[in-house]
Coordinates of C-alpha atoms and ligand atoms in Angstrom, one line a residue:
Chain Z
X60 CA -93.8 -22.8 37.3
X61 CA -96.6 -25.3 37.4
X62 CA -94.3 -27.8 35.8
X63 CA -91.7 -27.2 38.5
X64 CA -94.4 -27.9 41.1
X65 CA -95.5 -31.0 39.3
X66 CA -92.0 -32.3 39.5
X67 CA -90.8 -31.2 42.9
X68 CA -94.2 -31.4 44.6
X69 CA -94.7 -35.0 43.7
X70 CA -93.9 -37.1 46.8
X71 CA -93.0 -40.1 44.6
X72 CA -90.1 -38.2 43.2
X73 CA -88.5 -38.0 46.6
X74 CA -87.9 -41.6 47.4
X75 CA -86.7 -44.9 46.0
X76 CA -83.9 -45.7 43.7
X77 CA -85.1 -43.2 41.1
X78 CA -86.0 -40.5 43.7
X79 CA -84.2 -37.1 43.7
X80 CA -81.9 -37.9 46.7
X81 CA -80.6 -41.0 45.1
X82 CA -80.2 -39.4 41.7
X83 CA -78.5 -36.5 43.2
X84 CA -76.1 -38.7 45.1
X85 CA -75.3 -40.7 42.0
X86 CA -74.7 -37.5 40.1
X87 CA -72.4 -36.1 42.8
X88 CA -70.6 -39.4 43.0
X89 CA -69.8 -39.4 39.2
X90 CA -68.7 -35.8 39.4
X91 CA -66.5 -36.1 42.5
X92 CA -64.8 -39.3 41.3
X93 CA -64.1 -37.7 37.9
X94 CA -62.9 -34.5 39.4
X95 CA -60.6 -36.3 41.8
X96 CA -59.1 -38.4 39.0
X97 CA -58.6 -35.4 36.9
X98 CA -56.9 -33.6 39.8
X99 CA -54.6 -36.5 40.5
X100 CA -53.4 -36.3 36.9
X101 CA -53.6 -32.6 36.1
X102 CA -52.3 -30.9 39.2
X103 CA -49.0 -32.7 39.6
X104 CA -48.4 -32.4 35.8
X105 CA -49.3 -28.7 35.8
X106 CA -47.1 -28.0 38.8
X107 CA -44.2 -29.9 37.2
X108 CA -44.3 -28.2 33.8
X109 CA -45.0 -24.8 35.4
X110 CA -42.0 -25.2 37.7
X111 CA -39.6 -26.9 35.3
X112 CA -40.8 -24.9 32.3
X113 CA -40.3 -27.9 30.2
X114 CA -42.7 -29.8 27.9
X115 CA -45.3 -27.1 28.5
X116 CA -46.2 -26.5 24.9
X117 CA -46.8 -30.1 24.1
X118 CA -48.9 -30.6 27.2
X119 CA -51.0 -27.5 26.9
X120 CA -51.6 -28.0 23.2
X121 CA -52.7 -31.6 23.9
X122 CA -54.9 -30.5 26.8
X123 CA -56.6 -27.8 24.7
X124 CA -57.1 -30.2 21.8
X125 CA -58.8 -32.6 24.3
X126 CA -61.3 -29.8 24.9
X127 CA -62.6 -30.2 21.4
X128 CA -63.5 -33.8 21.9
X129 CA -67.2 -34.3 21.8
X130 CA -68.1 -35.7 25.2
X131 CA -71.1 -37.7 24.0
X132 CA -69.1 -39.3 21.1
X133 CA -66.4 -40.3 23.7
X134 CA -69.1 -41.9 25.9
X135 CA -70.4 -44.0 23.0
X136 CA -66.9 -44.9 21.9
X137 CA -66.0 -46.2 25.3
X138 CA -69.2 -48.1 25.6
X139 CA -68.3 -49.8 22.4
X140 CA -64.8 -50.5 23.7
X141 CA -65.6 -51.7 27.3
X142 CA -69.3 -52.4 27.1
X143 CA -72.0 -51.3 29.5
X144 CA -72.2 -52.3 33.1
X145 CA -69.3 -50.2 34.4
X146 CA -69.1 -46.4 35.1
X147 CA -66.0 -46.0 32.9
X148 CA -68.0 -44.8 29.9
X149 CA -69.0 -41.8 32.0
X150 CA -65.9 -41.3 34.1
X151 CA -63.4 -41.2 31.3
X152 CA -65.1 -38.5 29.2
X153 CA -65.7 -36.5 32.4
X154 CA -62.0 -36.8 33.4
X155 CA -61.0 -35.8 29.9
X156 CA -63.3 -32.8 30.2
X157 CA -61.9 -31.8 33.6
X158 CA -58.2 -32.1 32.9
X159 CA -57.7 -29.2 30.5
X160 CA -58.9 -26.4 32.7
X161 CA -57.1 -27.8 35.8
X162 CA -53.9 -28.4 33.9
X163 CA -53.8 -25.1 32.0
X164 CA -54.7 -23.0 35.1
X165 CA -52.2 -24.8 37.3
X166 CA -49.5 -24.5 34.7
X167 CA -50.2 -20.8 34.0
X168 CA -50.6 -20.0 37.7
X169 CA -47.2 -21.4 38.6
X170 CA -45.4 -20.1 35.5
X171 CA -46.9 -16.7 35.9
X172 CA -45.5 -16.1 39.4
X173 CA -43.3 -13.0 39.4
X174 CA -39.7 -13.8 38.3
X175 CA -38.3 -11.7 41.1
X176 CA -40.2 -13.6 43.7
X177 CA -39.0 -16.9 42.4
X178 CA -35.5 -15.5 42.3
X179 CA -35.6 -14.3 45.9
X180 CA -37.0 -17.6 47.1
X181 CA -34.0 -19.4 45.6
X182 CA -31.7 -16.6 46.9
X183 CA -32.9 -17.2 50.5
X184 CA -31.8 -20.8 50.1
X185 CA -35.0 -22.7 49.5
X186 CA -34.6 -25.9 47.5
X187 CA -36.5 -26.4 44.2
X188 CA -39.3 -28.4 45.9
X189 CA -39.6 -25.9 48.7
X190 CA -39.8 -23.0 46.2
X191 CA -42.7 -24.8 44.5
X192 CA -44.6 -25.8 47.6
X193 CA -43.9 -22.9 49.9
X194 CA -43.9 -20.1 47.5
X195 CA -45.2 -20.8 44.0
X196 CA -48.3 -22.9 45.0
X197 CA -49.6 -20.4 47.7
X198 CA -49.1 -17.5 45.3
X199 CA -50.7 -19.4 42.3
X200 CA -53.5 -20.8 44.4
X201 CA -56.3 -18.5 43.2
X202 CA -55.6 -19.5 39.6
X203 CA -55.4 -23.2 40.5
X204 CA -58.7 -23.0 42.3
X205 CA -60.2 -21.2 39.4
X206 CA -59.2 -24.1 37.1
X207 CA -60.7 -26.6 39.6
X208 CA -63.9 -24.6 39.8
X209 CA -64.3 -24.4 36.0
X210 CA -63.7 -28.1 35.8
X211 CA -66.1 -28.9 38.6
X212 CA -68.9 -26.9 37.0
X213 CA -68.4 -28.4 33.6
X214 CA -68.3 -31.9 35.1
X215 CA -71.5 -31.4 37.1
X216 CA -73.2 -30.1 34.0
X217 CA -71.9 -32.8 31.8
X218 CA -72.4 -35.7 34.1
X219 CA -76.0 -35.9 32.7
X220 CA -74.5 -38.0 29.8
X221 CA -74.5 -40.9 32.2
X222 CA -78.1 -41.3 31.5
X223 CA -77.4 -42.0 27.8
X224 CA -75.7 -45.2 28.6
X225 CA -78.1 -46.4 31.2
X226 CA -76.4 -45.1 34.2
X227 CA -78.0 -42.9 36.9
X228 CA -77.6 -39.3 37.9
X229 CA -79.7 -36.3 37.3
X230 CA -79.5 -36.9 33.6
X231 CA -82.1 -39.6 34.0
X232 CA -84.8 -37.0 34.6
X233 CA -83.8 -35.1 31.5
X234 CA -83.4 -38.0 29.1
X235 CA -86.3 -40.1 30.4
X236 CA -88.4 -37.0 30.5
X237 CA -87.6 -36.2 26.9
X238 CA -88.3 -39.8 25.8
X239 CA -91.7 -39.9 27.5
X240 CA -92.6 -36.3 26.9
X241 CA -92.6 -35.8 30.6
X242 CA -91.5 -32.2 30.5
X243 CA -91.8 -31.4 34.2
X244 CA -89.3 -34.2 34.7
X245 CA -86.9 -32.8 32.1
X246 CA -87.1 -29.3 33.5
X247 CA -86.9 -30.5 37.1
X248 CA -83.7 -32.4 36.2
X249 CA -82.2 -29.3 34.5
X250 CA -83.0 -27.1 37.5
X251 CA -81.4 -29.6 39.8
X252 CA -78.2 -29.6 37.7
X253 CA -78.2 -25.8 37.7
X254 CA -78.6 -25.7 41.4
X255 CA -75.8 -28.2 41.9
X256 CA -73.6 -26.0 39.7
X257 CA -74.4 -23.0 41.8
X258 CA -73.6 -24.9 45.0
X259 CA -70.3 -25.9 43.5
X260 CA -69.6 -22.3 42.6
X261 CA -70.4 -21.2 46.2
X262 CA -68.3 -24.0 47.6
X263 CA -65.3 -22.9 45.7
X264 CA -65.8 -19.3 46.8
X265 CA -65.7 -20.5 50.4
X266 CA -62.7 -22.7 49.7
X267 CA -60.9 -19.7 48.1
X268 CA -61.5 -17.6 51.3
X269 CA -60.2 -20.4 53.5
X270 CA -57.2 -21.5 51.5
X271 CA -55.8 -18.4 49.8
X272 CA -53.6 -16.2 52.0
X273 CA -55.1 -12.7 52.6
X274 CA -51.7 -11.4 51.5
X275 CA -52.4 -12.9 48.1
X276 CA -56.0 -12.1 47.7
X277 CA -55.3 -8.7 49.2
X278 CA -58.2 -8.7 51.6
X279 CA -56.3 -8.4 54.8
X280 CA -57.3 -5.5 57.0
X281 CA -54.7 -3.1 58.2
X282 CA -54.4 -3.3 62.0
Chain T
X227 CA -13.0 -12.2 52.6
X228 CA -14.5 -13.0 49.2
X229 CA -12.0 -13.5 46.4
X230 CA -12.7 -13.5 42.7
X231 CA -9.9 -15.4 40.9
X232 CA -9.9 -15.0 37.1
X233 CA -13.7 -15.2 37.0
X234 CA -15.4 -15.2 33.6
X235 CA -19.1 -15.5 32.9
X236 CA -20.2 -16.3 29.4
X237 CA -23.9 -16.7 28.8
X238 CA -25.5 -19.2 26.5
X239 CA -25.9 -16.7 23.7
X240 CA -22.2 -15.9 23.8
X241 CA -22.4 -12.6 25.8
X242 CA -19.4 -12.2 28.0
X243 CA -20.9 -10.5 31.0
X244 CA -17.8 -10.7 33.2
X245 CA -14.3 -11.1 31.8
X246 CA -11.5 -12.4 33.9
X247 CA -12.4 -10.6 37.1
X248 CA -9.8 -10.6 39.9
X249 CA -10.9 -8.8 43.0
X250 CA -10.8 -9.1 46.8
X251 CA -13.8 -8.1 48.9
X252 CA -12.5 -7.4 52.4
X253 CA -14.2 -8.8 55.5
X254 CA -16.3 -6.5 57.6
X255 CA -16.5 -3.7 55.1
X256 CA -18.8 -2.4 52.3
X257 CA -17.5 -3.0 48.8
X258 CA -19.6 -1.3 46.1
X259 CA -19.8 -2.6 42.5
X260 CA -20.7 0.4 40.4
X261 CA -20.8 1.0 36.7
X262 CA -23.1 1.7 33.7
X263 CA -26.0 -0.6 32.9
X264 CA -25.1 -4.0 31.5
X265 CA -21.5 -3.9 32.8
X266 CA -21.8 -7.2 34.7
X267 CA -22.4 -6.0 38.3
X268 CA -25.4 -8.2 38.9
X269 CA -23.7 -11.1 37.3
X270 CA -20.6 -10.7 39.4
X271 CA -22.7 -10.5 42.6
X272 CA -24.9 -13.5 41.8
X273 CA -21.9 -15.6 41.2
X274 CA -21.0 -15.3 44.9
X275 CA -24.2 -17.1 46.1
X276 CA -24.3 -19.2 43.0
X277 CA -27.5 -17.8 41.6
X278 CA -25.3 -17.9 38.6
X279 CA -22.3 -20.2 38.1
X280 CA -19.1 -18.8 36.7
X281 CA -17.9 -20.2 33.4
X282 CA -14.3 -20.0 34.4
X283 CA -12.3 -19.1 37.5
X284 CA -13.1 -19.5 41.1
X285 CA -14.8 -17.5 43.8
X286 CA -13.5 -18.1 47.3
X287 CA -15.5 -17.4 50.4
X288 CA -13.0 -17.4 53.3
X289 CA -10.7 -19.7 51.2
X290 CA -13.5 -22.1 50.3
X291 CA -14.5 -22.5 46.7
X292 CA -18.2 -21.7 46.5
X293 CA -18.6 -24.3 43.8
X294 CA -17.9 -26.9 46.4
X295 CA -20.9 -25.9 48.5
X296 CA -24.4 -27.0 47.8
X297 CA -26.2 -23.8 46.6
X298 CA -29.1 -23.8 49.1
X299 CA -26.7 -24.4 52.0
X300 CA -24.4 -21.6 50.7
X301 CA -27.3 -19.2 50.2
X302 CA -28.7 -19.7 53.7
X303 CA -25.4 -18.4 55.0
X304 CA -25.4 -15.3 52.8
X305 CA -28.0 -12.5 53.1
X306 CA -29.5 -11.4 49.8
X307 CA -31.4 -8.2 49.1
X308 CA -32.8 -7.3 45.7
X309 CA -34.3 -4.2 44.2
X310 CA -37.9 -5.4 44.2
X311 CA -37.7 -6.7 47.8
X312 CA -39.0 -10.1 46.6
X313 CA -41.0 -10.6 49.8
X314 CA -43.3 -13.6 49.9
X315 CA -46.8 -12.0 49.4
X316 CA -48.6 -14.8 51.2
X317 CA -46.7 -14.5 54.4
X318 CA -46.9 -11.9 57.1
X319 CA -44.0 -9.6 57.5
X320 CA -42.7 -11.3 60.6
X321 CA -42.7 -14.7 58.9
X322 CA -41.0 -13.2 55.8
X323 CA -38.2 -12.0 58.0
X324 CA -38.0 -15.4 59.7
X325 CA -37.7 -17.3 56.4
X326 CA -34.1 -18.4 56.7
X327 CA -34.3 -19.2 60.4
X328 CA -37.3 -21.4 59.6
X329 CA -35.3 -23.1 56.8
X330 CA -32.5 -23.6 59.3
X331 CA -34.9 -25.4 61.6
X332 CA -35.0 -22.9 64.4
X333 CA -38.1 -23.3 66.6
X334 CA -40.9 -21.0 65.7
X335 CA -40.8 -18.9 68.8
X336 CA -37.1 -18.3 68.6
X337 CA -37.3 -17.5 64.8
X338 CA -40.2 -15.0 65.4
X339 CA -38.4 -13.3 68.3
X340 CA -35.4 -12.9 66.2
X341 CA -37.6 -11.5 63.4
X342 CA -39.1 -8.9 65.7
X343 CA -35.7 -7.9 67.0
X344 CA -34.6 -7.3 63.4
X345 CA -37.7 -5.4 62.4
X346 CA -36.9 -3.0 65.3
X347 CA -33.3 -2.9 64.2
X348 CA -34.1 -1.7 60.7
X349 CA -36.4 1.0 62.1
X350 CA -39.8 -0.5 61.4
X351 CA -42.8 -0.1 63.6
X352 CA -43.5 -3.4 65.2
X353 CA -47.2 -3.2 64.3
X354 CA -46.1 -3.9 60.8
X355 CA -45.1 -7.4 61.8
X356 CA -48.6 -8.8 61.3
X357 CA -49.2 -7.1 58.0
X358 CA -48.7 -8.6 54.6
X359 CA -46.2 -7.2 52.1
X360 CA -48.9 -5.5 50.0
X361 CA -49.8 -3.3 53.0
X362 CA -46.3 -1.7 53.1
X363 CA -44.8 1.1 51.2
X364 CA -41.9 0.4 48.9
X365 CA -39.4 1.9 51.4
X366 CA -40.8 -0.2 54.2
X367 CA -40.6 -3.3 52.0
X368 CA -37.0 -2.7 51.4
X369 CA -36.4 -2.4 55.1
X370 CA -38.1 -5.7 55.6
X371 CA -35.9 -7.1 52.8
X372 CA -32.8 -6.0 54.7
X373 CA -34.2 -7.5 58.0
X374 CA -34.9 -10.8 56.2
X375 CA -31.4 -10.9 54.8
X376 CA -29.9 -10.4 58.3
X377 CA -32.2 -12.8 60.1
X378 CA -29.9 -15.7 60.5
X379 CA -27.0 -13.4 61.2
X380 CA -25.0 -14.3 58.0
X381 CA -21.5 -12.8 57.9
X382 CA -22.0 -11.8 54.2
X383 CA -24.7 -9.6 52.7
X384 CA -25.2 -9.2 49.0
X385 CA -27.3 -6.3 47.9
X386 CA -28.3 -5.6 44.3
X387 CA -29.6 -2.1 43.8
X388 CA -31.7 -2.4 47.0
X389 CA -32.6 1.2 47.2
X390 CA -33.0 2.3 43.6
X391 CA -36.8 1.8 43.3
X392 CA -37.6 4.2 46.1
X393 CA -37.8 8.0 46.1
X394 CA -34.7 10.1 46.9
X395 CA -35.7 11.0 50.4
X396 CA -36.5 7.4 51.4
X397 CA -33.3 6.3 49.6
X398 CA -31.2 8.7 51.7
X399 CA -32.8 7.4 54.9
X400 CA -32.3 3.8 53.9
X401 CA -28.7 4.5 53.1
X402 CA -28.1 6.2 56.5
X403 CA -29.8 3.3 58.1
X404 CA -27.6 0.8 56.4
X405 CA -24.5 2.7 57.5
X406 CA -25.7 2.8 61.1
X407 CA -26.4 -0.9 61.0
X408 CA -23.1 -1.6 59.5
X409 CA -21.3 0.3 62.2
X410 CA -23.0 -2.1 64.7
X411 CA -22.8 -5.3 62.7
X412 CA -19.6 -5.1 60.6
X413 CA -20.8 -7.5 57.9
X414 CA -19.0 -8.2 54.7
X415 CA -21.3 -6.4 52.3
X416 CA -21.2 -6.4 48.5
X417 CA -23.5 -3.6 47.3
X418 CA -24.4 -3.1 43.6
X419 CA -25.5 0.2 42.3
X420 CA -25.3 2.3 39.1
X421 CA -25.4 5.5 41.2
X422 CA -21.9 6.8 41.7
X423 CA -23.1 9.1 44.6
X424 CA -24.5 6.1 46.4
X425 CA -21.3 4.2 45.8
X426 CA -19.2 7.0 47.2
X427 CA -21.5 7.4 50.2
X428 CA -21.7 3.8 51.2
X429 CA -18.5 2.2 50.0
X430 CA -15.4 1.6 52.0
X431 CA -14.1 0.3 48.7
X432 CA -15.6 1.1 45.3
X433 CA -15.0 -1.1 42.4
X434 CA -15.8 0.7 39.1
X435 CA -16.8 -1.7 36.3
X436 CA -16.9 -0.8 32.6
X437 CA -19.0 -2.5 30.0
X438 CA -17.8 -6.0 29.3
X439 CA -17.2 -6.9 32.9
X440 CA -13.8 -5.3 33.2
X441 CA -12.7 -3.5 36.3
X442 CA -11.8 0.1 35.6
X443 CA -10.6 0.9 39.1
X444 CA -10.8 -0.3 42.7
X445 CA -10.2 2.3 45.4
X446 CA -11.6 4.0 48.5
X447 CA -14.0 6.8 47.6
X448 CA -11.6 9.6 48.4
X449 CA -8.8 8.2 46.2
X450 CA -11.3 7.5 43.5
X451 CA -12.4 11.1 43.5
X452 CA -8.9 12.5 43.7
X453 CA -7.2 10.1 41.2
X454 CA -9.5 8.5 38.7
X455 CA -7.5 5.9 36.8
X456 CA -8.7 7.0 33.4
X457 CA -11.1 9.1 31.3
X458 CA -13.8 6.5 31.7
X459 CA -13.7 6.6 35.5
X460 CA -13.4 10.4 35.5
X461 CA -16.4 10.7 33.3
X462 CA -18.4 8.3 35.4
X463 CA -17.5 10.2 38.5
X464 CA -19.1 13.3 37.1
X465 CA -18.6 16.9 38.1
X466 CA -17.4 18.6 41.3
X467 CA -15.0 15.8 42.2
X468 CA -12.9 18.2 44.3
X469 CA -15.7 19.4 46.5
X470 CA -17.2 15.9 46.8
X471 CA -13.8 14.6 47.9
X472 CA -13.7 17.0 50.8
X473 CA -16.5 14.9 52.4
X474 CA -13.9 12.3 53.1
X475 CA -11.5 14.8 54.8
X476 CA -12.1 15.4 58.5
X477 CA -12.6 18.9 59.7
X478 CA -10.6 17.9 62.8
X479 CA -7.4 19.4 61.6
X480 CA -8.8 22.9 61.3
X481 CA -7.1 25.5 63.5
X482 CA -9.7 27.1 65.8
X483 CA -9.5 30.5 67.5
X484 CA -11.4 30.6 70.7
X485 CA -12.2 34.3 70.5
X486 CA -15.6 35.0 69.0
X487 CA -14.3 37.7 66.7
X488 CA -12.8 38.1 63.3
X489 CA -11.9 41.5 61.7
X490 CA -15.2 43.4 61.2
X491 CA -17.4 40.7 62.8
X492 CA -18.2 39.1 66.1
X493 CA -20.3 36.1 67.0
X494 CA -23.5 36.7 68.9
X495 CA -24.2 33.9 71.4
X496 CA -27.3 33.1 73.5
X497 CA -27.2 32.5 77.3
X498 CA -26.5 28.8 76.6
X499 CA -23.5 29.7 74.5
X500 CA -25.1 28.7 71.2
X501 CA -24.4 30.9 68.2
X502 CA -27.2 33.2 67.0
X503 CA -25.4 35.0 64.1
X504 CA -22.6 37.2 63.0
X505 CA -22.8 40.8 64.2
X506 CA -21.1 43.4 62.0
X507 CA -18.8 45.9 63.8
X508 CA -20.0 49.5 64.1
X509 CA -23.6 50.6 63.4
X510 CA -26.5 48.6 64.8
X511 CA -27.2 46.4 61.8
X512 CA -29.0 43.2 62.6
X513 CA -27.5 39.7 62.9
X514 CA -26.3 38.0 59.8
X515 CA -26.5 34.3 58.7
X516 CA -23.9 31.8 59.9
X517 CA -22.8 28.2 59.4
X518 CA -21.4 25.8 61.9
X519 CA -19.0 22.9 61.8
X520 CA -18.6 20.2 64.4
X521 CA -14.9 19.4 64.2
X522 CA -15.3 16.0 65.8
X523 CA -17.6 14.6 63.2
X524 CA -17.9 16.9 60.3
X525 CA -15.9 17.0 57.1
X526 CA -14.0 19.7 55.4
X527 CA -16.8 20.0 53.0
X528 CA -19.1 20.9 55.8
X529 CA -16.6 23.5 57.0
X530 CA -16.4 25.0 53.5
X531 CA -20.1 25.1 53.3
X532 CA -20.3 26.8 56.7
X533 CA -17.9 29.4 55.4
X534 CA -19.9 30.1 52.3
X535 CA -23.1 30.6 54.3
X536 CA -21.7 33.5 56.3
X537 CA -21.0 37.0 55.1
X538 CA -18.0 37.0 57.4
X539 CA -16.7 34.1 55.4
X540 CA -15.8 32.1 58.5
X541 CA -17.2 28.9 59.8
X542 CA -18.2 28.8 63.5
X543 CA -16.9 25.7 65.3
X544 CA -19.4 24.1 67.7
X545 CA -19.2 21.1 70.0
X546 CA -21.5 18.0 69.8
X547 CA -24.3 19.9 71.6
X548 CA -24.1 22.9 69.2
X549 CA -22.3 25.2 71.7
X550 CA -19.7 27.7 70.5
X551 CA -16.2 26.2 70.4
X552 CA -14.4 28.9 68.4
X553 CA -14.0 30.5 65.0
X554 CA -12.2 29.1 62.0
X555 CA -10.4 31.9 60.1
X556 CA -10.2 32.0 56.4
X557 CA -6.4 31.4 56.7
X558 CA -7.0 28.3 58.7
X559 CA -9.6 27.0 56.2
X560 CA -7.2 27.8 53.4
X561 CA -4.4 25.8 55.0
X562 CA -6.6 22.8 55.5
X563 CA -7.8 22.9 51.9
X564 CA -4.3 23.1 50.7
X565 CA -3.3 20.2 52.9
X566 CA -6.3 18.2 51.6
X567 CA -5.4 18.7 48.0
X568 CA -1.8 17.6 48.6
X569 CA -2.8 14.0 48.5
X570 CA -5.7 11.8 49.2
X571 CA -6.4 11.6 52.9
X572 CA -8.6 9.0 54.5
X573 CA -9.7 11.7 57.0
Ligands
LIG658 N1 -29.4 -14.6 31.3 C1 -28.7 -13.9 30.5 N2 -28.4 -14.4 29.2 C2 -27.7 -13.7 28.3 N3 -27.1 -12.5 28.6 C3 -27.3 -12.0 29.8 C4 -28.1 -12.7 30.8 N4 -28.1 -11.9 32.0 C5 -27.3 -10.8 31.7 N5 -26.9 -10.9 30.4 C6 -26.0 -9.9 29.8 O1 -24.8 -9.8 30.5 C7 -24.4 -8.4 30.6 C8 -24.2 -8.1 32.1 O2 -25.5 -8.1 32.7 P1 -25.7 -7.7 34.3 O3 -27.1 -8.0 34.6 O4 -24.7 -8.4 35.1 O5 -25.5 -6.2 34.2 P2 -25.6 -5.0 35.4 O6 -24.3 -4.4 35.5 O7 -26.2 -5.6 36.6 O8 -26.6 -4.0 34.7 P3 -27.8 -3.1 35.3 O9 -27.1 -1.9 36.0 O10 -28.6 -2.7 34.2 O11 -28.5 -4.0 36.3 C9 -25.4 -7.6 29.9 O12 -24.9 -7.4 28.6 C10 -26.6 -8.5 29.8 O13 -27.4 -8.2 28.7
LIG659 MG1 -28.0 -5.4 37.6

């Protein structure tokens, strides 16, 4: 506990370019950009293969194989390829990390929608795109959001690798702390990451409440 | 009118689900497709709204080949009700019912007003309108399914075993409700079931399919019961065809005697002229059970039932308000039964 106080109680840690607010902001920036990039790639792809039911095996197998990639190795590889000085060495591995859960959950969510429901939507005269956007997506939304949440938490936890290649973020406290045996800094950094992950978790719970129809989450009250 | 012209459906795996079907579905009436499981009823039905496309042959909807109409456009003009209701779980009941009006671009208020009107029509409490499907019972969901199919007032309604997932009591009330609605709306309805009793109750015309998608017989229920085309149809119809057929013969032709007496018995009436029971002649024995028949709306089957309920053996005729209208003698009943068996009557 003392260590925590040493870290968080130290006024110097709260200002400047290596202060907590700045590092937090950098960390959030990496995470948000990576997550958005992953969403732009994985959601449309997941919707498409879930709806068309084509190419699913290939895509899902590839996505799951990507999960096995060692993130740190990827970071180093990209540094070797593009050099330091850009954020790509962090972003690309984070995007690669975020894609599988989003893709697989979106795909499974859409594909798993009750066959009779799909059938009745077509039977009412909805067109393919309308069936997807007006029926399948709202019904699959809990699973899609779950995929996003898993991805977001992984990204937030993993964005610490930025520090290995000289970039900012909360990883700095952890890595630099380890290097200089400044354990309060290491632990403080880890706590910040954990808190951020918790906030993400909370944020997604709220999002779920706002976005998912009570008819799907079954929490509507009978009037 | 819906016309099947030499329609065949062969699935990818080679299964011939429907083989050279030729059939006319008359406008404004209920046509039931009935037959054992796997005989091609659903396939035939779904070829009408192009949920399945025929391999060969044509289906005409009022002289227009359905293959020439873009499927979503075609389907918006045809109501479709399935067994599992298929309601959209994320939408409130009222919005579920308004699905097709929304698709057709009606304004929101008009579509919702129409939805409320239909919920009422199918006998649902309007406070259900703001609920979600999971908050309704299976029977209520089926009613919503029917309301949804009717929302844009399509001339044609396709119903695939819509009532088979609910318990028998609810099923009976849904069937009655459909008949009542149909009397008002006169839609062209194709109704699929594997339950012959449901087919006989609902159908103006019954098309009996046998496995392989062949038509075994197409007839009105009374003719079907009286003259099954072959052993398959006879077996499928089951027992008691004679009695069941009497449901389609009106009791209106029964001769009625206005005196409240038959040999050995007299009818006891209350001050309002409603029958209380049969009183035996002679000693002061109590009132005995009785059965009544309303000649204006009941069938000969109801008359026979009324006869079997009373120790006197005679049905008591009543008017629409349940007041005594006369007594049907055994001789009169006998004559009517004889007439009825002399040939199918559409009562
Ligand atoms: N998509 C499909 N692919 C291959 N065969 C099919 C397909 N759909 C139906 N069949 C076959 O076609 C035949 C007719 O099926 P259909 O669903 O029309 O029967 P049904 O009369 O509606 O039966 P049930 O009363 O069980 O619903 C069956 O032998 C069935 O196995
Ligand atoms: Mg079927």
